XYZ file of C-alpha atoms in Angstrom:
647
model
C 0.000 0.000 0.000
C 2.763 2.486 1.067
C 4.280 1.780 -2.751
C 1.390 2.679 -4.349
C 0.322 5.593 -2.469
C 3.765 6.971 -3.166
C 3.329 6.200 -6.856
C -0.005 8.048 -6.246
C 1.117 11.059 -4.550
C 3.200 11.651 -7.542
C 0.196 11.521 -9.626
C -1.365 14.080 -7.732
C 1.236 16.094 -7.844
C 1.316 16.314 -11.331
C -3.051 16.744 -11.668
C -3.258 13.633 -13.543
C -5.382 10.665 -13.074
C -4.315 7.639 -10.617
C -5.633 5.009 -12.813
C -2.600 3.186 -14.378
C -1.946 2.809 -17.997
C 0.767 2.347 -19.995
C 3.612 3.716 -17.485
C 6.781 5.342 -18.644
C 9.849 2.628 -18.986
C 13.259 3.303 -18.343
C 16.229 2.233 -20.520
C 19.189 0.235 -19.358
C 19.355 -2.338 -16.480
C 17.151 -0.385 -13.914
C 14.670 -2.662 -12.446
C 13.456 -4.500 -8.962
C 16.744 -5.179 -6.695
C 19.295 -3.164 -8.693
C 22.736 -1.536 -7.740
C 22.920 1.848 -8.573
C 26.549 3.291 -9.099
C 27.383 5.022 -6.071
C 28.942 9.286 -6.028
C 28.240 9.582 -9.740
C 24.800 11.453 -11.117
C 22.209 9.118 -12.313
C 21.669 9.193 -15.647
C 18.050 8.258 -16.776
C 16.312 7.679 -20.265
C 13.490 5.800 -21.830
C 9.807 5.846 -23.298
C 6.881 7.603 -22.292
C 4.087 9.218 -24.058
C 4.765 11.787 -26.457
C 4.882 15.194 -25.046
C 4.133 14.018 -21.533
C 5.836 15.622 -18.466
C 7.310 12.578 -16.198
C 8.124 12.909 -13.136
C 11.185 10.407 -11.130
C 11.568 10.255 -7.747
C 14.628 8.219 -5.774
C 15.998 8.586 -1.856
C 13.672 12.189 -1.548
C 15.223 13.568 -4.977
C 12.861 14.670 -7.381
C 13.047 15.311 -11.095
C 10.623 16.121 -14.414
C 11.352 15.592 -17.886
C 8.976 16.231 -20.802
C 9.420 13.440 -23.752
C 9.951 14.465 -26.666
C 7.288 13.822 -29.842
C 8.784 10.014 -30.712
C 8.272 9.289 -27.103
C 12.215 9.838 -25.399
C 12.635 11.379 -22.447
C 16.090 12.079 -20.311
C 16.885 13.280 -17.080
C 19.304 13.054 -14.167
C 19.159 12.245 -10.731
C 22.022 13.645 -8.575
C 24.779 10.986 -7.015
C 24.408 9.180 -3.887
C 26.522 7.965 -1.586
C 26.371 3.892 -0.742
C 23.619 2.678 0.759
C 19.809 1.941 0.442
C 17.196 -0.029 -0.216
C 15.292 2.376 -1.930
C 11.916 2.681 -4.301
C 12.176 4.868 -7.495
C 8.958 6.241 -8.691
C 7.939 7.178 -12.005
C 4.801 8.795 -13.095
C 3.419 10.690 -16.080
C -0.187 11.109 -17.445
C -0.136 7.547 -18.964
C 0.677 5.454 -16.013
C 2.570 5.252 -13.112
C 5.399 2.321 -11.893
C 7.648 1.776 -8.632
C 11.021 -0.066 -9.141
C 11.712 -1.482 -5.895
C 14.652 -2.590 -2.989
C 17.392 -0.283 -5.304
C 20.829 -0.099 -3.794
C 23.611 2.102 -4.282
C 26.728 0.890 -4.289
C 30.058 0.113 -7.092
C 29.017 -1.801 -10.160
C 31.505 -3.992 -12.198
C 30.842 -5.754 -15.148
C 32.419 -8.622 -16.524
C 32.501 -10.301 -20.371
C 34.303 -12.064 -22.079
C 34.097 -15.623 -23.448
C 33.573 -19.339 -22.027
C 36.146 -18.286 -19.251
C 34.197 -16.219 -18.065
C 30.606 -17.804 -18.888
C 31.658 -20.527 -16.585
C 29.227 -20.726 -13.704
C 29.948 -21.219 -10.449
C 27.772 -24.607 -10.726
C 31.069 -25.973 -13.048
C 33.492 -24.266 -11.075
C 33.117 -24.881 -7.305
C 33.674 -28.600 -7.103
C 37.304 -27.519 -7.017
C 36.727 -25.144 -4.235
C 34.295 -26.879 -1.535
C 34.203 -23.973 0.745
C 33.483 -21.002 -1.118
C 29.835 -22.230 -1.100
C 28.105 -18.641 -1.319
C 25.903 -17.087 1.461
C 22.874 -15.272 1.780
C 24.240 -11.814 0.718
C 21.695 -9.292 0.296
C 24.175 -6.838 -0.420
C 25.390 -8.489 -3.477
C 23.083 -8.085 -6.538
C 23.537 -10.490 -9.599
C 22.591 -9.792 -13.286
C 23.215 -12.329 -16.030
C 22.568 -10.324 -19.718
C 21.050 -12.945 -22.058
C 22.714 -14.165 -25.600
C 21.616 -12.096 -28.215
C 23.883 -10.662 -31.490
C 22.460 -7.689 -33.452
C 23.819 -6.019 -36.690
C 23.028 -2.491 -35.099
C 22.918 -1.000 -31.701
C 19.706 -2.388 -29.931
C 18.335 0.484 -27.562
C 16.858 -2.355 -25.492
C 17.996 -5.751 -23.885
C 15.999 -8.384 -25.316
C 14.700 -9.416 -22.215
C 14.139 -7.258 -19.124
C 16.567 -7.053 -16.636
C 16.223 -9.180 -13.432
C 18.533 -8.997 -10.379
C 18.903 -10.975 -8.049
C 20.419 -11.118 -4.252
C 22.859 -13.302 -4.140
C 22.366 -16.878 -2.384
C 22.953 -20.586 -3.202
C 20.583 -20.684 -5.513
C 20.793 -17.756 -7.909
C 24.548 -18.011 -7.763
C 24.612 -21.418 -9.196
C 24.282 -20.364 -12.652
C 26.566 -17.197 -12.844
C 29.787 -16.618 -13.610
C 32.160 -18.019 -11.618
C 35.144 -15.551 -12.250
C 32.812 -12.863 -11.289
C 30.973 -13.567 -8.643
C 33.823 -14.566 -6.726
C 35.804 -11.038 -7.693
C 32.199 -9.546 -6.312
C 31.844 -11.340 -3.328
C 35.827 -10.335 -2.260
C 34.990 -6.957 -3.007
C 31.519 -6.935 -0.488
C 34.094 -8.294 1.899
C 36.701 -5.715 1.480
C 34.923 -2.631 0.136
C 31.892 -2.745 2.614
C 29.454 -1.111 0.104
C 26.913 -3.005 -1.804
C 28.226 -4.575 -4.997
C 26.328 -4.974 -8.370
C 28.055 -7.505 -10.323
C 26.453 -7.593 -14.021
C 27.816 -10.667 -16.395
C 27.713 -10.184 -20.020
C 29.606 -12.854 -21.809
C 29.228 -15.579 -24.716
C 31.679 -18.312 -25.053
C 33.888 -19.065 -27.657
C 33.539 -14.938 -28.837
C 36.315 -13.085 -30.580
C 36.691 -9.043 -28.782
C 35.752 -7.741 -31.547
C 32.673 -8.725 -31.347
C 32.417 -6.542 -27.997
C 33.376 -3.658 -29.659
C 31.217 -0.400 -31.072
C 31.842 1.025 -34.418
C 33.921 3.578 -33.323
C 36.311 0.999 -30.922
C 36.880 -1.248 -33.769
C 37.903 1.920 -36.269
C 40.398 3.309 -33.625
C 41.565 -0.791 -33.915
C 42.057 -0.683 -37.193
C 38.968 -2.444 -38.299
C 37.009 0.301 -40.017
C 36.432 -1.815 -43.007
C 34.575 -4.614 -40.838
C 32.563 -1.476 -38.931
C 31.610 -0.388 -42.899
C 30.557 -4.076 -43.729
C 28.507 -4.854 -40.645
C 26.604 -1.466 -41.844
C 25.807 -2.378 -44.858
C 24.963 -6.059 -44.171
C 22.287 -3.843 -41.845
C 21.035 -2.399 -45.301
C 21.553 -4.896 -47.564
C 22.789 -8.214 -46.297
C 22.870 -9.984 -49.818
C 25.775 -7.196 -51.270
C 27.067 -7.520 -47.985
C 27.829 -11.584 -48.537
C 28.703 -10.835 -51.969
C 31.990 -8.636 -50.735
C 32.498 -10.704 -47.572
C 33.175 -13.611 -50.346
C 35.510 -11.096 -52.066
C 37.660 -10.739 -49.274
C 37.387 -13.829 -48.436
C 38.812 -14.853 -52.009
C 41.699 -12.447 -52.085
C 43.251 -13.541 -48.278
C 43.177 -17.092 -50.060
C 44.901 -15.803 -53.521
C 47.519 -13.623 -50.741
C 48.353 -16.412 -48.898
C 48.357 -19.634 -51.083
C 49.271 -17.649 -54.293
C 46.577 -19.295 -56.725
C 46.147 -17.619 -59.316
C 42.454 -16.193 -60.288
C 39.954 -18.870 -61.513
C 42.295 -21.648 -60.464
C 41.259 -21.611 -56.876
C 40.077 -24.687 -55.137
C 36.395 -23.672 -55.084
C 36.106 -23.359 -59.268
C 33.854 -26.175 -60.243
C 36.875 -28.226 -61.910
C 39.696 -27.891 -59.308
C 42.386 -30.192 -59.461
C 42.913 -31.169 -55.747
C 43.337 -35.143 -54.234
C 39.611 -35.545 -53.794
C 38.545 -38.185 -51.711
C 34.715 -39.916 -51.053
C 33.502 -38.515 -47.497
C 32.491 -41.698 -45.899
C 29.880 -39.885 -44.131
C 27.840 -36.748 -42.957
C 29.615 -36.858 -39.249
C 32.796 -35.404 -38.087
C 35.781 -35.864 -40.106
C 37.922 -37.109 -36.826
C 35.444 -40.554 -36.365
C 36.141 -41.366 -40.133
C 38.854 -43.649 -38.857
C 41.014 -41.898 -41.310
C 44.659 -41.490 -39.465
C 45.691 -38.100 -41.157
C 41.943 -36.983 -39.654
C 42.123 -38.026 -36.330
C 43.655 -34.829 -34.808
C 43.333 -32.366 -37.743
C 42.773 -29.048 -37.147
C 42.754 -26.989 -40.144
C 40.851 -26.639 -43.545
C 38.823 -29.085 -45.366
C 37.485 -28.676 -48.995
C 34.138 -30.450 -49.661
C 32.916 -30.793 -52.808
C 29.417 -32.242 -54.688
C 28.294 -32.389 -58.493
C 24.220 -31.682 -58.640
C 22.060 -32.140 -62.231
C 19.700 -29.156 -62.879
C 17.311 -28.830 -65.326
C 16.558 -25.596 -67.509
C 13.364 -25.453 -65.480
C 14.805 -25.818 -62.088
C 17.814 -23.469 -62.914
C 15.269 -20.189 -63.933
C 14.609 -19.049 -61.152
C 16.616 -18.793 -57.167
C 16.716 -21.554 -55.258
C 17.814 -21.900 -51.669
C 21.131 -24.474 -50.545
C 20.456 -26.202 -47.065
C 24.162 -27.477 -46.361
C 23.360 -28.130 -42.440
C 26.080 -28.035 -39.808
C 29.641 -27.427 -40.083
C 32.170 -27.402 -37.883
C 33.280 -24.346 -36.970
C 33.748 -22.455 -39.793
C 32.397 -22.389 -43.583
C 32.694 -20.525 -46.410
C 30.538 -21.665 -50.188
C 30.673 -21.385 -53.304
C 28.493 -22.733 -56.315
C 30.223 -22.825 -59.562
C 32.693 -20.920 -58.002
C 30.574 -17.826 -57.043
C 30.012 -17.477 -53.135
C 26.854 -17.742 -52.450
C 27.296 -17.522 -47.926
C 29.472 -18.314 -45.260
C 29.079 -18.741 -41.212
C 31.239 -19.602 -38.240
C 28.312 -20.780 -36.005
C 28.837 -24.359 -35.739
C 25.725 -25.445 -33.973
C 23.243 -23.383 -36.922
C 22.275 -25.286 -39.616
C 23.838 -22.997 -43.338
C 20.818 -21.949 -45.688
C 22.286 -19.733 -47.951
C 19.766 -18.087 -50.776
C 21.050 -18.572 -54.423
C 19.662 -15.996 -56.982
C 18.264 -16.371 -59.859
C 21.136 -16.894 -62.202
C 23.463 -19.188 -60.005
C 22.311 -22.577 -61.214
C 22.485 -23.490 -64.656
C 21.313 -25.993 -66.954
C 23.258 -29.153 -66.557
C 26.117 -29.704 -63.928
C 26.658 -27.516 -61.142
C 29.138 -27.530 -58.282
C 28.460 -27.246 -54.561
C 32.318 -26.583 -53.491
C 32.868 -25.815 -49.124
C 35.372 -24.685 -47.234
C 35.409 -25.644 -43.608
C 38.002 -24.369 -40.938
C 38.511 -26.408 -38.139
C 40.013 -24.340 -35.936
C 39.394 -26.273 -32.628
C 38.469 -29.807 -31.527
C 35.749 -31.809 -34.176
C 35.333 -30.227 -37.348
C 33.661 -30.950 -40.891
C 30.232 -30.998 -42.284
C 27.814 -32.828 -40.120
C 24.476 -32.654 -41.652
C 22.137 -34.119 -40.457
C 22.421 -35.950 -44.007
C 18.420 -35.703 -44.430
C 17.911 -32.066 -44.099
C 20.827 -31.599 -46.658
C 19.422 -30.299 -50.164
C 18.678 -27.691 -52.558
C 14.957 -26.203 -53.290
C 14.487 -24.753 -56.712
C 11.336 -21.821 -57.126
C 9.297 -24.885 -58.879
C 8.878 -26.241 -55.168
C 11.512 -29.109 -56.256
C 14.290 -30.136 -54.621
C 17.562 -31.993 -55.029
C 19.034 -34.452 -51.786
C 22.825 -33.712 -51.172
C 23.491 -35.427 -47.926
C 25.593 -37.918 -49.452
C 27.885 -37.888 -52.500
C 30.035 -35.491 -51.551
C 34.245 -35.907 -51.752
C 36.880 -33.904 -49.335
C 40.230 -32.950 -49.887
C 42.808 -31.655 -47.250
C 43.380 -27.763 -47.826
C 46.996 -26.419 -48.189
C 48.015 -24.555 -44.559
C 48.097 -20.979 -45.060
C 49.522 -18.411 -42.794
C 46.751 -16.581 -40.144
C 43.131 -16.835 -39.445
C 40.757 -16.826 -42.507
C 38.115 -14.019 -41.994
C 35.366 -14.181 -40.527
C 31.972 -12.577 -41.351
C 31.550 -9.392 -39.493
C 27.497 -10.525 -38.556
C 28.424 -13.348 -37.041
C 26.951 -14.010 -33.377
C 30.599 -14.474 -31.992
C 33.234 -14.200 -34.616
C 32.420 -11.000 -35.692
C 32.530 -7.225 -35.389
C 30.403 -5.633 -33.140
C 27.356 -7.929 -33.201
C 27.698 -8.510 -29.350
C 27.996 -5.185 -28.294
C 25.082 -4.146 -30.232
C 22.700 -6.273 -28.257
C 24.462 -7.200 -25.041
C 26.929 -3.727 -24.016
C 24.979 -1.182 -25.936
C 21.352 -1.684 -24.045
C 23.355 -1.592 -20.527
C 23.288 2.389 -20.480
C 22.454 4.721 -19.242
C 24.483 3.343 -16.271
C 27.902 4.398 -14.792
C 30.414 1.228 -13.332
C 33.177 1.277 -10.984
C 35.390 -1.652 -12.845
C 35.214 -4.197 -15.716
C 36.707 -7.619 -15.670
C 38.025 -8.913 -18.883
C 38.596 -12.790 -19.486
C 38.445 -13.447 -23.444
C 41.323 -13.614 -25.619
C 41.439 -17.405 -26.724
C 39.496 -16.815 -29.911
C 41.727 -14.005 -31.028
C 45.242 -16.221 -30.788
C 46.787 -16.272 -34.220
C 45.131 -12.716 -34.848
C 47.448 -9.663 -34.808
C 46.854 -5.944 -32.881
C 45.220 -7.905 -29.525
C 46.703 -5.021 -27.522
C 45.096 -2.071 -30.400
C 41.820 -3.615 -29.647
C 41.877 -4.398 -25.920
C 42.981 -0.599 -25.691
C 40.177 0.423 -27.988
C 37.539 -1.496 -26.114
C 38.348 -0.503 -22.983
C 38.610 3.404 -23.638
C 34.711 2.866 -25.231
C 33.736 1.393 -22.685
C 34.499 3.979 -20.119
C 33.034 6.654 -22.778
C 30.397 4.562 -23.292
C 29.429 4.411 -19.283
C 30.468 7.635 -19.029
C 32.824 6.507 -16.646
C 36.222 7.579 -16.931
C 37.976 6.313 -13.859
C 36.681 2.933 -14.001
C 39.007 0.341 -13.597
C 39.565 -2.875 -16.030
C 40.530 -6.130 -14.949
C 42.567 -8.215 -17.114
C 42.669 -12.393 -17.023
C 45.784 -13.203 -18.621
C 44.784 -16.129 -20.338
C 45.660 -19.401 -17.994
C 47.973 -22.043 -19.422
C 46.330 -25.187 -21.590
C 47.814 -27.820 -24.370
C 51.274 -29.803 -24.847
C 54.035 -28.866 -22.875
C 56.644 -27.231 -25.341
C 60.332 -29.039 -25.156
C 61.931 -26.186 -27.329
C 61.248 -22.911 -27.595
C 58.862 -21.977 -30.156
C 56.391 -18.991 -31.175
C 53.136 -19.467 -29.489
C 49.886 -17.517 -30.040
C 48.426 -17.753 -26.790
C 52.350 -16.152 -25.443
C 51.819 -13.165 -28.132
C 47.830 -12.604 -26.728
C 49.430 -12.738 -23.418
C 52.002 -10.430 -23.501
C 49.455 -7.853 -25.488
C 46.925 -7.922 -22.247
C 50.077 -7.322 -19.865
C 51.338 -4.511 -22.019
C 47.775 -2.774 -22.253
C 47.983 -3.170 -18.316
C 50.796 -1.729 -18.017
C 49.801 1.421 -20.268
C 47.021 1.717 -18.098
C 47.322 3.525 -14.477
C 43.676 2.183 -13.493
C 44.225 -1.356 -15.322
C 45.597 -4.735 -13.742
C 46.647 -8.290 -14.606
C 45.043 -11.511 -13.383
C 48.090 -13.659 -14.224
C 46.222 -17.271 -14.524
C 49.270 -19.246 -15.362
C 49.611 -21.110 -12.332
C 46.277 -22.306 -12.520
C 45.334 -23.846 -16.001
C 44.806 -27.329 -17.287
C 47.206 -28.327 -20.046
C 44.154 -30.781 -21.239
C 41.055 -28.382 -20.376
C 40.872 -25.217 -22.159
C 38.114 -24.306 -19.320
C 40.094 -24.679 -15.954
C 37.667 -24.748 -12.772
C 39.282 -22.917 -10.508
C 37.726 -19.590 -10.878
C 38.001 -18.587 -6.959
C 41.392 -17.959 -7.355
C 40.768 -16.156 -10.348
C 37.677 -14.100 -8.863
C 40.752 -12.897 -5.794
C 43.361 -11.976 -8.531
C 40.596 -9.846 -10.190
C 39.449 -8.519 -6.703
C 43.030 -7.367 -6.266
C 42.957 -5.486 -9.080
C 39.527 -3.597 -8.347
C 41.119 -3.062 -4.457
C 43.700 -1.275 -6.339
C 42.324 1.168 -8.757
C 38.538 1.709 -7.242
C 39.561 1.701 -3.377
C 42.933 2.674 -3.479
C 44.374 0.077 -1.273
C 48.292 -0.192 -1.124
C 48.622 -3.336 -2.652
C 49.879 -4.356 -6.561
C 47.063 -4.677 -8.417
C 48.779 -7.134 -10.364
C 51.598 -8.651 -8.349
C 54.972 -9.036 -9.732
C 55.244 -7.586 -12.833
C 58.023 -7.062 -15.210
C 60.007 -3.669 -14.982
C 62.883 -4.061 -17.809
C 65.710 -5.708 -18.913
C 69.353 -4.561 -18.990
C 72.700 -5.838 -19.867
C 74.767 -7.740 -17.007
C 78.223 -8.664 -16.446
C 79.481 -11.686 -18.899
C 76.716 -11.367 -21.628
C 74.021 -11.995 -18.989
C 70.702 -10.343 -18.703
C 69.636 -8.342 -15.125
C 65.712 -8.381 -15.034
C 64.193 -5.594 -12.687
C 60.407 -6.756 -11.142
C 57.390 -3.868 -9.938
C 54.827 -5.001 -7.296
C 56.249 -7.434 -5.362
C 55.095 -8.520 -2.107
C 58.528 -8.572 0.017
C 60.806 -10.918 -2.416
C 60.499 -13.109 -5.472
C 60.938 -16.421 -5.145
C 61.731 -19.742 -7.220
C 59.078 -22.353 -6.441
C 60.538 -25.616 -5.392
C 63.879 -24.976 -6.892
C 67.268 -22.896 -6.357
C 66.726 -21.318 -10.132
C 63.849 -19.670 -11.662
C 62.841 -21.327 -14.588
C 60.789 -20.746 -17.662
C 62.820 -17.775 -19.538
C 64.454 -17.495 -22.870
C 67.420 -15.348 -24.064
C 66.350 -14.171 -27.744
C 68.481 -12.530 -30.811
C 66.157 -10.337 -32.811
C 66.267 -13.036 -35.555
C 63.345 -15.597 -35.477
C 63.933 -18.792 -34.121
C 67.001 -17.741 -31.812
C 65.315 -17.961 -28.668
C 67.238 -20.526 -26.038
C 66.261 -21.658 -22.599
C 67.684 -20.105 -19.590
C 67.346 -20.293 -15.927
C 68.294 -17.642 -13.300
C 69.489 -16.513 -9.792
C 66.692 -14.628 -7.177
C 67.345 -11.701 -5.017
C 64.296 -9.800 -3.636
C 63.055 -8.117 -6.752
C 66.160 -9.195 -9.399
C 66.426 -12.335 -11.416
C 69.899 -12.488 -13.409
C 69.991 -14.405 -16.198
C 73.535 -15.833 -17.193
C 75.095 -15.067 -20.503
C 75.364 -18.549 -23.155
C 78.445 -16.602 -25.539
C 75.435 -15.591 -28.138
C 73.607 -12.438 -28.863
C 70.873 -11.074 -26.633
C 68.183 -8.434 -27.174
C 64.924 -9.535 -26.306
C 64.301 -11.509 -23.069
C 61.063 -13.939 -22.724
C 59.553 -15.579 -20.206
C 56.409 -17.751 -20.104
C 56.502 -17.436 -24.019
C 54.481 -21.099 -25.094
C 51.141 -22.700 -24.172
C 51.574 -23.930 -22.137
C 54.867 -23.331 -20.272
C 56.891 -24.318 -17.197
C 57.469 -21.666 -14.289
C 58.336 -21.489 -10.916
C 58.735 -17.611 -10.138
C 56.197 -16.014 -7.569
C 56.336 -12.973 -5.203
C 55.628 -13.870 -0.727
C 51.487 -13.455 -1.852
C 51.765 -16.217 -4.384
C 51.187 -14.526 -7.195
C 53.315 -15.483 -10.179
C 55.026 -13.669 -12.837
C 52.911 -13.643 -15.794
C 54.372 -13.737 -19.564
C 56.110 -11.183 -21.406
C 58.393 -10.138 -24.133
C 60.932 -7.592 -23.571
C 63.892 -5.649 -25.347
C 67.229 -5.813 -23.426
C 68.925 -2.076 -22.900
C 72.536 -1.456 -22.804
């Protein structure tokens, strides 16, 4: 009763009728049980009727806006400092609604991809103890899977928060909810944690327009626009480029490229619709690469007049198709069936070729049907099987990821911010935490767009100061025995370096706690404490390293050696379980010159000894999946890096 009277009273106060209507609706993440960014003005927008003066009330401040003649109406609130629950009232001539139990308090959120999707359910068998409490002061908000080819203004569902318990912690993310609940331990405030995240997702799919053309990727900004207006010329260039990184990187010549209908590769039958790995074919059984597929249809002059539609079914991860060598689609959504549309004028009389590329870049791959769904439809309303028939041929290795489609869900370039960052504002957040770079290994300019997306971000939020936590990705696959270039070394070293850039920015170094056969480690508390350490640092201003030992530089010792000089330690490094530090290479600037060494400890030194050969570059950590043993007296490790050597 007290709810709606206030609700009421507002009415009244404006001379409009109490009978509720179609209220005004806010914009952004406000709803029942939210955390409110505390000491920052609170920025409000949404619908109402056109014209119509609405009035917002919150904590005994009051404020009117009139909406404009599409229906949009802003207005501000002024800060508040922590604390709560509230009610925030809302009233205009076509309705009236209280959002209830509001908090104020610091707001984090945290993306990324399966890292950080990982729920606390998966996680927490490792970790028997950190069994979450009733915490009313802890507000949880899990933003649904959606992509979108333009910014949405709206989430596609409503947002619904919940205090955190046993129960509605089970199914969110692991690596933030425990970062939250150390920070409502530490900080003392009420935390809203908000998770936003999609597994398997490249960053530049989290990034707006203008992010991705201060990366570099203005061209994939331009496409995703005008596959918004036209998504048929859109696939018709995306096949383009797709044709010329082939021609750069195998050098075929044009019109001698695997997918012309007459290509001269080693075909082979495809012994079924299933993944290529359970073929029983040896050269198969651990491939990860590129596949050509191939399959000869009959078409009659009827059947070739008009479009038709191609219904290829799954592949695994990544295709890209041609018929009679024109691309006709392409996808990197392994669980969504392909239909691609073929215009009138693709088909012809007589023989036509179905031709498919399919990158493999992780686990099963190939063309998995299901065989009876497989076919092409003709305008007549007659179709043509194709789940069988088809013949494969291994495709030549070429340097660097193929491209991917900027519209697709995960893989492509801006499609996730659109639907799942954009529709968060109007809000303002204390920190973000940052656990994605997998996807992007093998892709140069990681640190241009972690930069990019952070500094949007903070515009976008209109929130400056806020800090950004940074998982540096954990260790997983074989154990090198030499040294070697490694992708996941190169993503590593660009998160540490955008740290370090970045006075209100910290590493997570997860080294120490990945799975050389699980890509998805479950320990995430320790992760969730790294990432707490981080926040404790840049948002509350304890004196602590946000990011524990970190490198400092490199400069020429006595004898040829190397002298390495480590920031934030706590009291002295230290060599796990051994009298040498381990895990560090002495490099020439030439490729391939990199060599093993081991060094001496003292407090915040390691000193490398010289091996008679040239030395600019020191690395350490630089595979995989490497061996290490150096950590600071808080057990946090040294994470890897790449730096020059000064004289």
């Amino acid at each position: 009763m007290r709810l709606l009277a206030s609700a009421s009273c507002l009415m009244l106060a404006l001379g409009l009728a109490t009978t509720a209507a179609a209220a005004p609706r806010l914009d952004g993440v406000l709803a029942d049980h939210a955390v409110i960014q505390r000491d920052q003005p609170i920025d409000l927008s949404g619908d109402a009727g056109a014209g119509e003066t609405v009035m917002i009330s919150l904590a005994g401040h009051t404020v009117t806006a009139k909406a404009t003649r599409d229906g949009r109406f802003t207005a501000q609130l002024p800060a508040l400092p922590a604390g709560g629950p509230y009610e925030l009232t809302i009233a205009a001539a076509s309705g009236a609604a209280v959002i209830r139990d509001i908090l104020i308090g610091d707001v984090y959120l945290c993306s990324g991809q399966s890292n950080m999707e990982l729920a606390v359910t998966d996680a927490q068998k490792l970790i028997p103890d950190a069994h979450p409490p009733l915490d009313d002061q802890l507000r949880l908000l899990t933003i649904a899977k959606v992509a979108a080819p333009a910014p949405l203004a709206r989430l596609s569902q409503p947002p619904r928060w919940v205090a955190a318990d046993n129960t509605s912690a089970q199914g969110f993310s692991a690596a933030c909810f425990y970062m939250a609940q150390a920070l409502r331990r530490t900080a003392k405030v009420p935390i809203g944690a908000i998770h936003s995240s999609w597994g398997g997702s490249r960053i530049s799919a989290w990034m707006s327009a203008p992010a991705l053309r201060s990366a570099g990727m203005g061209a994939e900004a331009d496409l995703l626009a005008l596959y918004a207006r036209d998504p048929a010329a859109a696939e018709r260039r995306a096949s383009g480029i797709w044709e010329d990184w082939w021609r750069a990187g195998s050098g075929d010549a044009r019109g001698r490229e695997p997918w012309q209908a007459d290509a001269a590769l080693d075909w082979q039958p495809v012994p079924a619709m299933t993944n290529f790995e359970t073929w029983g074919i040896p050269a198969l059984a651990d491939y990860n690469g590129m596949i050509w597929y191939q399959r000869t249809i009959d078409v009659t002059a009827e059947q070739a007049r008009g479009a038709a539609t191609l219904v290829l079914g799954m592949v695994d991860d990544a295709d890209r198709t041609w018929v009679n060598g024109v691309g006709v689609g392409g996808s990197s959504l392994a669980a969504q069936s392909r239909v691609y549309a073929l215009p009138a004028g693709t088909l012809k009389a007589g023989r036509n070729v179905i031709t498919v590329n399919d990158d493999d870049v992780y686990a099963y791959g190939g063309m998995t049907g299901p065989a009876d769904t497989m076919r092409v439809t003709f305008a007549d309303g007659s179709s043509v099987p194709i789940g069988s028939g088809w013949r494969y041929a291994i495709a030549k290795r070429l340097p660097g990821a193929a491209p991917r489609v900027p519209w697709d869900d995960i893989n492509g370039a801006g499609t996730l911010y659109n639907a799942m960052i954009a529709p968060l504002s109007p809000m303002h957040i204390a920190g973000i935490a940052w656990y994605q770079g997998e996807s992007d290994t093998g892709i140069p300019g990681y640190d241009r767009r972690l930069s990019a997306l952070i500094a949007d971000w903070r515009r976008r939020f209109a929130s400056p100061r806020a800090a950004a936590g940074i998982v540096q990705l954990a260790s997983y696959g074989t154990p090198e025995i030499a040294p070697s270039d490694s992708g996941w070394g190169i993503v590593r070293d660009a998160q540490r370096r955008v740290a370090a850039a970045d006075p209100l920015a910290g590493i997570a170094v997860a080294l120490d706690i990945g799975d050389v056969l699980d890509i998805h480690p479950g320990e995430k508390h320790e992760v969730g404490q790294r990432l707490a350490r981080v926040m404790r640092a840049a948002v509350y201003k304890e004196s602590i390293a946000a990011s524990g030992p970190t490198i400092a530089g490199a400069h020429a010792a006595a004898g040829g050696g190397v002298a390495l000089q480590f920031a934030g330690v706590t009291g002295a490094l230290h060599a796990r379980g051994a009298d040498r530090a381990i895990g560090f290479q002495l490099c020439d600037a030439a490729p391939g010159s990199c060599r093993y060494a081991s060094g001496t400890v003292a407090e915040t030194t390691v000193t490398l000894p010289g091996d008679g050969k040239p030395v600019t570059r020191v690395r350490y950590a630089w595979a995989d999946s490497p061996a290490t043993n150096l950590a600071d007296e808080a057990q946090l490790p040294v994470g890897t890096f790449e730096v020059p050597v000064t004289r």
